[in-house]
N, CA, C and O atoms as a Tinker XYZ file with bonds, in Angstrom:
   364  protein
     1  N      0.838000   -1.170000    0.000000    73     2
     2  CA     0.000000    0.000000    0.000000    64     1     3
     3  C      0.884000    1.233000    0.000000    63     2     4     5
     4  O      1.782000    1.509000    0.795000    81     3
     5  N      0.523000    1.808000   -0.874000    73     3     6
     6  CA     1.273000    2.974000   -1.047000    64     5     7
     7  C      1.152000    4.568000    0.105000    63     6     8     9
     8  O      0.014000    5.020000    0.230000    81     7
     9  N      2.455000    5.403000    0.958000    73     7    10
    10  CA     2.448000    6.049000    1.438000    64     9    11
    11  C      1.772000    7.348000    1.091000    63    10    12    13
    12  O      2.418000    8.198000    0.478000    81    11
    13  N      0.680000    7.541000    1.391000    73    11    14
    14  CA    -0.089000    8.890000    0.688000    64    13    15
    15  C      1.093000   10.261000    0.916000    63    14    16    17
    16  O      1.736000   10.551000    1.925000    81    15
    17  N      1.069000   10.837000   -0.261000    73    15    18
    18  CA     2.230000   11.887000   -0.523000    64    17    19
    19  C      3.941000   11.725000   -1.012000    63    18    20    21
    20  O      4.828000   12.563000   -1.175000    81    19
    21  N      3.910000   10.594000   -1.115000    73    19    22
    22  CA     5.420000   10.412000   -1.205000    64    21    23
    23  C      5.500000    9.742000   -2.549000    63    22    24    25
    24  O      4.565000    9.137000   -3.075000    81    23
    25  N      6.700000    9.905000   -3.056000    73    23    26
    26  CA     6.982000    9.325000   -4.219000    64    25    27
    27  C      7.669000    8.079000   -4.186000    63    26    28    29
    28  O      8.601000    7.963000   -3.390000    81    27
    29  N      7.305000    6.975000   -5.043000    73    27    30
    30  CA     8.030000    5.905000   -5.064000    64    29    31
    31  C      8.896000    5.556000   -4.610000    63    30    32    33
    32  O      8.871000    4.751000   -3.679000    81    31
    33  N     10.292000    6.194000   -5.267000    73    31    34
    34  CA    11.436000    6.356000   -4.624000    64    33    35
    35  C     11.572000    6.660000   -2.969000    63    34    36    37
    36  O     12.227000    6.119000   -2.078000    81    35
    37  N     10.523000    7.923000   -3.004000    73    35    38
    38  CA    10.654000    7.903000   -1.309000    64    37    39
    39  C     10.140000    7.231000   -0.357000    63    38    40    41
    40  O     10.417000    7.439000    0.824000    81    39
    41  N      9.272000    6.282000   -0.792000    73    39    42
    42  CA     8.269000    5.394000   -0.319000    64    41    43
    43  C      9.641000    4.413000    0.128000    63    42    44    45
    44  O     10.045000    4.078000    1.242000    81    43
    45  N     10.209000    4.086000   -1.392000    73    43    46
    46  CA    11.145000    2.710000   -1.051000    64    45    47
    47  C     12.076000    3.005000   -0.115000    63    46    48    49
    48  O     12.085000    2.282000    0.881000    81    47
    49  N     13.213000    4.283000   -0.216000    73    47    50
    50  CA    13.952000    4.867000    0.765000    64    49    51
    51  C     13.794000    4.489000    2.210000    63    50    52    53
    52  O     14.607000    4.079000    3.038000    81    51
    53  N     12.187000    4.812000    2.284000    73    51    54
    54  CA    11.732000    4.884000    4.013000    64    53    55
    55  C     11.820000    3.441000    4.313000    63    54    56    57
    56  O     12.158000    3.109000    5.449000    81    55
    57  N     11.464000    2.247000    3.122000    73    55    58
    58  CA    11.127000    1.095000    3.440000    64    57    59
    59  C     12.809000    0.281000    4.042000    63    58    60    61
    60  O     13.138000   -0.337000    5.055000    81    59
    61  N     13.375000    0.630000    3.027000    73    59    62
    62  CA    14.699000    0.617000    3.258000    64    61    63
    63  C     15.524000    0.804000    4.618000    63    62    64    65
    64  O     16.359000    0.034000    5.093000    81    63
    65  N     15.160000    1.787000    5.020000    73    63    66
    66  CA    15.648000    2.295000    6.269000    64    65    67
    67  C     14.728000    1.673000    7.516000    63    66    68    69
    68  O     15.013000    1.728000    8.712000    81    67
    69  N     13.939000    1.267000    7.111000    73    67    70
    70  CA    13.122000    0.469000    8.704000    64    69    71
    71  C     13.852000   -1.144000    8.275000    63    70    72    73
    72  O     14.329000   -1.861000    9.154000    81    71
    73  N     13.842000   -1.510000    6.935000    73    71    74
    74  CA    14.809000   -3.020000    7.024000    64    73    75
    75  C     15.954000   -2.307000    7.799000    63    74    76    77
    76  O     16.427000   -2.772000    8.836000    81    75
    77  N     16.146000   -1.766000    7.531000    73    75    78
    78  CA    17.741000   -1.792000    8.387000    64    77    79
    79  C     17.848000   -1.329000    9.746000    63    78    80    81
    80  O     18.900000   -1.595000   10.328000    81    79
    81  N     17.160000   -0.830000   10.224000    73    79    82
    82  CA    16.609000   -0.734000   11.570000    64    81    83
    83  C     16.190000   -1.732000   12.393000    63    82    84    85
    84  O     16.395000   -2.048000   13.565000    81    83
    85  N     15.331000   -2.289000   11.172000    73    83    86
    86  CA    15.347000   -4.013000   11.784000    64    85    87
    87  C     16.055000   -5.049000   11.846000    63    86    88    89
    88  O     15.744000   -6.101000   12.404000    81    87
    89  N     17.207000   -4.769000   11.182000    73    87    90
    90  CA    18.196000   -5.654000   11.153000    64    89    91
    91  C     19.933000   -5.181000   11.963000    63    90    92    93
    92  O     20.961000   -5.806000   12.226000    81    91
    93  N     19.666000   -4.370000   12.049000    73    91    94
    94  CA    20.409000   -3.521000   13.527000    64    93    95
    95  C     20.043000   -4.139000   15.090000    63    94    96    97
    96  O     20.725000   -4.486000   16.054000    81    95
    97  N     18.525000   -4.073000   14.774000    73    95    98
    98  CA    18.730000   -3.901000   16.140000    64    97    99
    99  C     18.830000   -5.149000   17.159000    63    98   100   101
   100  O     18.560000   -6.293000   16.795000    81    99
   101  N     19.226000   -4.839000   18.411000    73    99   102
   102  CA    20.673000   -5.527000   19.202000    64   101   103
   103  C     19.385000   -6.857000   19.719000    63   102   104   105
   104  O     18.164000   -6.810000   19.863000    81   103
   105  N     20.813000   -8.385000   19.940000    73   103   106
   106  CA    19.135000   -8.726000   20.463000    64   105   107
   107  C     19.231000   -8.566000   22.136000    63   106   108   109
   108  O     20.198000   -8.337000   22.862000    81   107
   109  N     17.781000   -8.792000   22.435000    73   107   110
   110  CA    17.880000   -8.427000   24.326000    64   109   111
   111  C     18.855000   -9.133000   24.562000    63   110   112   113
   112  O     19.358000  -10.000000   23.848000    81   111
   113  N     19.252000   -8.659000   25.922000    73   111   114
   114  CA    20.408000  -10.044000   26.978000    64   113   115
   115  C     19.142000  -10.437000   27.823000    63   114   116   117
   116  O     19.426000  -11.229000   28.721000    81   115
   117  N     17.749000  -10.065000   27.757000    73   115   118
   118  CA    17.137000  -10.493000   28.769000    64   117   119
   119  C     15.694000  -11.264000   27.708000    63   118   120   121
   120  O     14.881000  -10.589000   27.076000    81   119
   121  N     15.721000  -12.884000   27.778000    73   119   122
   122  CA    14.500000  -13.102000   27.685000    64   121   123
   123  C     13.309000  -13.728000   28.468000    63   122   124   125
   124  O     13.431000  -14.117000   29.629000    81   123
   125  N     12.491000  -13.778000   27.967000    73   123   126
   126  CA    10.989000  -14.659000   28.213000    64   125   127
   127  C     10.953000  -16.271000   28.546000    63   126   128   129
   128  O     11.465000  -17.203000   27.925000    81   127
   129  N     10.381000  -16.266000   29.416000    73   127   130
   130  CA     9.897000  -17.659000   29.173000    64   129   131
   131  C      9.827000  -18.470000   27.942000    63   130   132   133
   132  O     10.412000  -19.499000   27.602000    81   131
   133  N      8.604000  -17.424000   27.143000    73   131   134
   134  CA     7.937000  -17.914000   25.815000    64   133   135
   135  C      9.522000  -18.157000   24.995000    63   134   136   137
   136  O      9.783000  -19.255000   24.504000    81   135
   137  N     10.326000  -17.208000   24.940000    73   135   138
   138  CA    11.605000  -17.257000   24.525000    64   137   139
   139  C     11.822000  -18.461000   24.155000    63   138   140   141
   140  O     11.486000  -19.222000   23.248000    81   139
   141  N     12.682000  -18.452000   25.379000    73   139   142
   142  CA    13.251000  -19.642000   26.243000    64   141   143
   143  C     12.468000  -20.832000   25.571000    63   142   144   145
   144  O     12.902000  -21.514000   24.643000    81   143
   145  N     11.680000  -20.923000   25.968000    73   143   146
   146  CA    10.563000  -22.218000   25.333000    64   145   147
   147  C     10.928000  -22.197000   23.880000    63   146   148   149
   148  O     11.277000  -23.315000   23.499000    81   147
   149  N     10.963000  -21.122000   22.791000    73   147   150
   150  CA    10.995000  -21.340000   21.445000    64   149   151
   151  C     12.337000  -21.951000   20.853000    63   150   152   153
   152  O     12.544000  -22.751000   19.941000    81   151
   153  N     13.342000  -21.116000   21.909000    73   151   154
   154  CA    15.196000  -21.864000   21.806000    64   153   155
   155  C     15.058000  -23.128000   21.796000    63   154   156   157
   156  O     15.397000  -23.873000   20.877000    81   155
   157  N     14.325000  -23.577000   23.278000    73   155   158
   158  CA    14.600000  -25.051000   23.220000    64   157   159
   159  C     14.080000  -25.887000   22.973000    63   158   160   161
   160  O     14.230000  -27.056000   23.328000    81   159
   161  N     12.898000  -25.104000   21.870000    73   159   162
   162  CA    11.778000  -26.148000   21.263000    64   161   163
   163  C     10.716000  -27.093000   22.595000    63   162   164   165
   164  O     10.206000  -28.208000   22.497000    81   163
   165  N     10.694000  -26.386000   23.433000    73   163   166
   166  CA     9.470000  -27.266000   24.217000    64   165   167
   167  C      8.556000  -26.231000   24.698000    63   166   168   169
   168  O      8.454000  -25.201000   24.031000    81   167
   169  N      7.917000  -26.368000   25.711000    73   167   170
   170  CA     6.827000  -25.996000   25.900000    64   169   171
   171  C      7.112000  -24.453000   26.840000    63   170   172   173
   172  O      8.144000  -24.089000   27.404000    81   171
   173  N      6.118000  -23.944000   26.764000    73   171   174
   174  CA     6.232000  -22.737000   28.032000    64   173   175
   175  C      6.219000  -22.999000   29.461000    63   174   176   177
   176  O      6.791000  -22.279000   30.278000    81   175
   177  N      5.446000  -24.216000   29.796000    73   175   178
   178  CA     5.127000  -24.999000   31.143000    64   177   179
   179  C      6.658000  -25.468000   31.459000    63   178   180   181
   180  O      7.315000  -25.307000   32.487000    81   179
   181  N      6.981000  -26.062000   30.311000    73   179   182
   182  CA     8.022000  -26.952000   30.633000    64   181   183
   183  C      9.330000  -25.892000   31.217000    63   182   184   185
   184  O     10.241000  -26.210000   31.982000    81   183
   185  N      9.126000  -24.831000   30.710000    73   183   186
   186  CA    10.377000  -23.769000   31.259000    64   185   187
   187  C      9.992000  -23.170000   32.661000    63   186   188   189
   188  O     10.854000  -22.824000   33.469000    81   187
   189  N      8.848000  -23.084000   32.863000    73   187   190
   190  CA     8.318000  -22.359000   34.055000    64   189   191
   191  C      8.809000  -23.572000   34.999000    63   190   192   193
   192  O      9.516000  -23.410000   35.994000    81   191
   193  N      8.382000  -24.665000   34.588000    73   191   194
   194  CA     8.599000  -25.743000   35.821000    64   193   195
   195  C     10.429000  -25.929000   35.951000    63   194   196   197
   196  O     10.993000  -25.973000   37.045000    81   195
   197  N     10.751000  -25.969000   35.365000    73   195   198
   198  CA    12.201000  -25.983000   35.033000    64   197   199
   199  C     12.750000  -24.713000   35.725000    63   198   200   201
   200  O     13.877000  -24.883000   36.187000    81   199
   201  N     12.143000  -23.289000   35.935000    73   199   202
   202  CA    12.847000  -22.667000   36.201000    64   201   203
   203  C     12.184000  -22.597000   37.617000    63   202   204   205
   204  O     13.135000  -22.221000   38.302000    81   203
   205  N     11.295000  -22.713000   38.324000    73   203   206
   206  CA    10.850000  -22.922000   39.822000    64   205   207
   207  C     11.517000  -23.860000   40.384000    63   206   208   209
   208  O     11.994000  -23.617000   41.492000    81   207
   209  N     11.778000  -25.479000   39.638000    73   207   210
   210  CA    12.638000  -26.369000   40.287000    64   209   211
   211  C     14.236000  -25.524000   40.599000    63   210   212   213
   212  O     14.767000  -25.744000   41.688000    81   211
   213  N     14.837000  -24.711000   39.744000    73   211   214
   214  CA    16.105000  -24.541000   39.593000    64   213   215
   215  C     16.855000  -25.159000   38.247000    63   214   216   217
   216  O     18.085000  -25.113000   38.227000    81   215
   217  N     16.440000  -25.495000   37.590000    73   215   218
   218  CA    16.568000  -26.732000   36.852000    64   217   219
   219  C     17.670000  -25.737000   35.718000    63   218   220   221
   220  O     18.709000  -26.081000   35.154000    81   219
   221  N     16.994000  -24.533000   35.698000    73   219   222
   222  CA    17.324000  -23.685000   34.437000    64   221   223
   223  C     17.949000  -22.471000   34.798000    63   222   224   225
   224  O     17.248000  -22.097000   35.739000    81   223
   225  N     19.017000  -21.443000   34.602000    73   223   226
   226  CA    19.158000  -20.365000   35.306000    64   225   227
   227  C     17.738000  -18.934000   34.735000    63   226   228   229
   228  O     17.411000  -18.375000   33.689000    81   227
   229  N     17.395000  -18.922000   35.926000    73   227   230
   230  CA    16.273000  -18.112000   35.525000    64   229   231
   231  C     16.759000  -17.131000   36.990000    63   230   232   233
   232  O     17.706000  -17.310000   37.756000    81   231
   233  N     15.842000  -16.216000   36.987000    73   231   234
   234  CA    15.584000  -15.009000   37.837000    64   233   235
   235  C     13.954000  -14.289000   37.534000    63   234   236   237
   236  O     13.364000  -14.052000   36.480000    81   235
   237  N     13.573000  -14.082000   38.982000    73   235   238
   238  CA    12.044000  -13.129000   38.754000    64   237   239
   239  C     12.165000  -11.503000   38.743000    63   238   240   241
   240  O     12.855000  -10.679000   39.342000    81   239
   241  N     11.176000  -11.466000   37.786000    73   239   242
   242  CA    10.966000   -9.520000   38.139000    64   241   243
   243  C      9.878000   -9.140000   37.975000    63   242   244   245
   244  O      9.208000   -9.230000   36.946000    81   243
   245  N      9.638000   -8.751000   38.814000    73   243   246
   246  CA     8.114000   -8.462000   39.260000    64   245   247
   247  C      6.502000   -9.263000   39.063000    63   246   248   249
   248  O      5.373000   -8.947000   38.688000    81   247
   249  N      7.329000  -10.659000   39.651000    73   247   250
   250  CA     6.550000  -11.532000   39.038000    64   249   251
   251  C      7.076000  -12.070000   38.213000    63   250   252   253
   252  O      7.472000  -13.090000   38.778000    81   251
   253  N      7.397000  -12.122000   37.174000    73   251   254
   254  CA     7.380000  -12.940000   35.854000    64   253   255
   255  C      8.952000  -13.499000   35.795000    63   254   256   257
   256  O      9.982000  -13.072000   36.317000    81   255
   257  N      8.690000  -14.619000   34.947000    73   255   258
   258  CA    10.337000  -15.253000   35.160000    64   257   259
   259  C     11.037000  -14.675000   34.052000    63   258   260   261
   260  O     10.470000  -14.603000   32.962000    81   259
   261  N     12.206000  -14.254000   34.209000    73   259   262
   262  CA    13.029000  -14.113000   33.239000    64   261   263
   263  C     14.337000  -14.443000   32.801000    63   262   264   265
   264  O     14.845000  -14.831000   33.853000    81   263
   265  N     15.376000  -14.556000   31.758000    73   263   266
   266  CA    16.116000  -15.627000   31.516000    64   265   267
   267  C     17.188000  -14.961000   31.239000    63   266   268   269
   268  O     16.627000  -14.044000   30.638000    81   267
   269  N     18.680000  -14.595000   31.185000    73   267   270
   270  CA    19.589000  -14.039000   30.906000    64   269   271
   271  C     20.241000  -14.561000   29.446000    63   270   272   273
   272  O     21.109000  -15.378000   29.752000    81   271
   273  N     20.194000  -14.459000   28.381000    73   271   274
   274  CA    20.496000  -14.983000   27.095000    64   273   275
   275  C     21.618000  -15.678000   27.190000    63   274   276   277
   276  O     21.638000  -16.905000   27.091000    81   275
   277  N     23.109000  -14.634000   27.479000    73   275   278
   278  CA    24.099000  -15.512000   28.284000    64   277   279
   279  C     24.674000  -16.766000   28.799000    63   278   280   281
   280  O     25.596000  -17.452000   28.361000    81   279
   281  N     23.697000  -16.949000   30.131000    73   279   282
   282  CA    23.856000  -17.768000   30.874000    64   281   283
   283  C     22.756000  -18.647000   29.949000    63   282   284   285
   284  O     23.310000  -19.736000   29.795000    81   283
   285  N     21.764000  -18.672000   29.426000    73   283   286
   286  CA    20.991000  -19.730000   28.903000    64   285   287
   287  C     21.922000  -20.367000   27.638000    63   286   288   289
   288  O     22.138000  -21.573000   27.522000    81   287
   289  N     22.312000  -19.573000   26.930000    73   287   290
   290  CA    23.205000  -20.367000   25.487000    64   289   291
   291  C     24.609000  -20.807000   26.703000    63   290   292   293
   292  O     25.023000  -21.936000   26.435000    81   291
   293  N     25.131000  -20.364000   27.534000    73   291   294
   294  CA    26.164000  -20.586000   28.208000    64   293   295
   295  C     25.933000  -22.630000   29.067000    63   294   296   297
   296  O     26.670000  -23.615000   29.115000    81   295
   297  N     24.472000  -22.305000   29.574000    73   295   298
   298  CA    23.925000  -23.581000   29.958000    64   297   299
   299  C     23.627000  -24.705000   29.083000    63   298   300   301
   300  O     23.521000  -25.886000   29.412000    81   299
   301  N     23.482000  -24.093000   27.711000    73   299   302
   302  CA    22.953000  -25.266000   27.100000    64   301   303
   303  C     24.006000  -25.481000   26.306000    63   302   304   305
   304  O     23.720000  -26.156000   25.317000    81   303
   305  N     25.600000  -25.004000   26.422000    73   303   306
   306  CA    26.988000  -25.192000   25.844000    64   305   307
   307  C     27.338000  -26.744000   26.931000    63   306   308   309
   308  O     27.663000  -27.905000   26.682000    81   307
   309  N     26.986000  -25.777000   28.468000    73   307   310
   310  CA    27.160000  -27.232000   29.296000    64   309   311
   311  C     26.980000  -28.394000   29.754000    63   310   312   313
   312  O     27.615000  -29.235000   30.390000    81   311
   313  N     25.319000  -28.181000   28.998000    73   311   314
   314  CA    24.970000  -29.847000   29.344000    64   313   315
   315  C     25.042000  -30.185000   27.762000    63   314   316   317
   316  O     24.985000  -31.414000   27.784000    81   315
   317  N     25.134000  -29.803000   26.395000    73   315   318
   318  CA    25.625000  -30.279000   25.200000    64   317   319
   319  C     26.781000  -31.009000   25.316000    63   318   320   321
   320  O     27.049000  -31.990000   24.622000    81   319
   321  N     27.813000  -30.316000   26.616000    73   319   322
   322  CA    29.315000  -31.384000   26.459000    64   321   323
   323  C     29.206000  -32.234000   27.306000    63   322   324   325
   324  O     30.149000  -33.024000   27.278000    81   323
   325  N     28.062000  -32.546000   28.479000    73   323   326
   326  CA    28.331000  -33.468000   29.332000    64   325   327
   327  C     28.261000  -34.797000   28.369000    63   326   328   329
   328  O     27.717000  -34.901000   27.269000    81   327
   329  N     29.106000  -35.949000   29.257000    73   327   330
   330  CA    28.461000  -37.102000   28.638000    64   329   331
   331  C     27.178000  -37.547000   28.894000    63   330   332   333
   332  O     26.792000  -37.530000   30.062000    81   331
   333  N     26.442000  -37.943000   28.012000    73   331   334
   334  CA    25.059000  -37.955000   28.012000    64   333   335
   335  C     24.411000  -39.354000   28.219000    63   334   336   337
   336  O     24.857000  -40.165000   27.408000    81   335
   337  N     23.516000  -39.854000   29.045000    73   335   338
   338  CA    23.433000  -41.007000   28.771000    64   337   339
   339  C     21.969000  -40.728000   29.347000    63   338   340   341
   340  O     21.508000  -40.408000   30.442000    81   339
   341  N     21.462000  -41.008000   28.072000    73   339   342
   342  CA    19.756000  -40.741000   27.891000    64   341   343
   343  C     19.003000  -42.193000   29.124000    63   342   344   345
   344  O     17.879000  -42.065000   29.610000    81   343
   345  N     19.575000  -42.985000   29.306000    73   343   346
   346  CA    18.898000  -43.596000   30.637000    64   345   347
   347  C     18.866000  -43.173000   31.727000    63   346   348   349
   348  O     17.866000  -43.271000   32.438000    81   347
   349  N     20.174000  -42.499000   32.164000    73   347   350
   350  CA    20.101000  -41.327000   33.758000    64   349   351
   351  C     19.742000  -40.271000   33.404000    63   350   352   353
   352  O     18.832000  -39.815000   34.096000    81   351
   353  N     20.102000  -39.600000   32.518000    73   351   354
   354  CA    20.537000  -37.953000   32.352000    64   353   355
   355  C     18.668000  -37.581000   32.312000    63   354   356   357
   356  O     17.836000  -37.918000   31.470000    81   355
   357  N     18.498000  -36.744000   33.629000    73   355   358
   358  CA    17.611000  -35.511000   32.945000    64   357   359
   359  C     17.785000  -33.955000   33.153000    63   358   360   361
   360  O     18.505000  -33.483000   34.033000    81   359
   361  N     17.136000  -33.291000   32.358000    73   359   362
   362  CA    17.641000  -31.733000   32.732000    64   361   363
   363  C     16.219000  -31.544000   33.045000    63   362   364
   364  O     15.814000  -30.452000   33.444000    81   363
């Protein structure tokens, strides 16, 4: 849909400059649950319970759980190198 008043060119210009705005910008150091859940492909429950046990490094703020990007790719560097043995091992 075209920008009422602007010319093509300036239409595309502007379009231009929000891709790249969007592709700038930084990602949080702080995520979501829902996040969290989408990284590691499971559920939203499954992170909430995970992060009330301790299971996960999480932290609350004001209520709601939240996840340090960091320490989450940092955690899931550390149990990727443990040796794994899918009959004991759970996270």
């Amino acid at each position: 849909m075209p920008i009422q008043g602007l010319t093509e060119d300036e239409e595309n210009e502007i379009l231009e400059e929000v891709d790249r705005m969007d592709e700038a910008k930084p990602e949080s150091p702080v995520l979501t649950a829902v996040e969290v859940a989408d990284l590691l492909r499971v559920s939203y429950r499954t992170i909430i319970t995970m992060a009330k046990a301790g299971e996960i490094p999480a932290f609350v703020i004001a209520g709601q759980w939240r996840f340090s990007r960091s320490a989450i790719l940092k955690w899931i560097d550390d149990i990727s190198n443990e040796l794994y043995d899918p009959v004991m091992r759970t996270i």
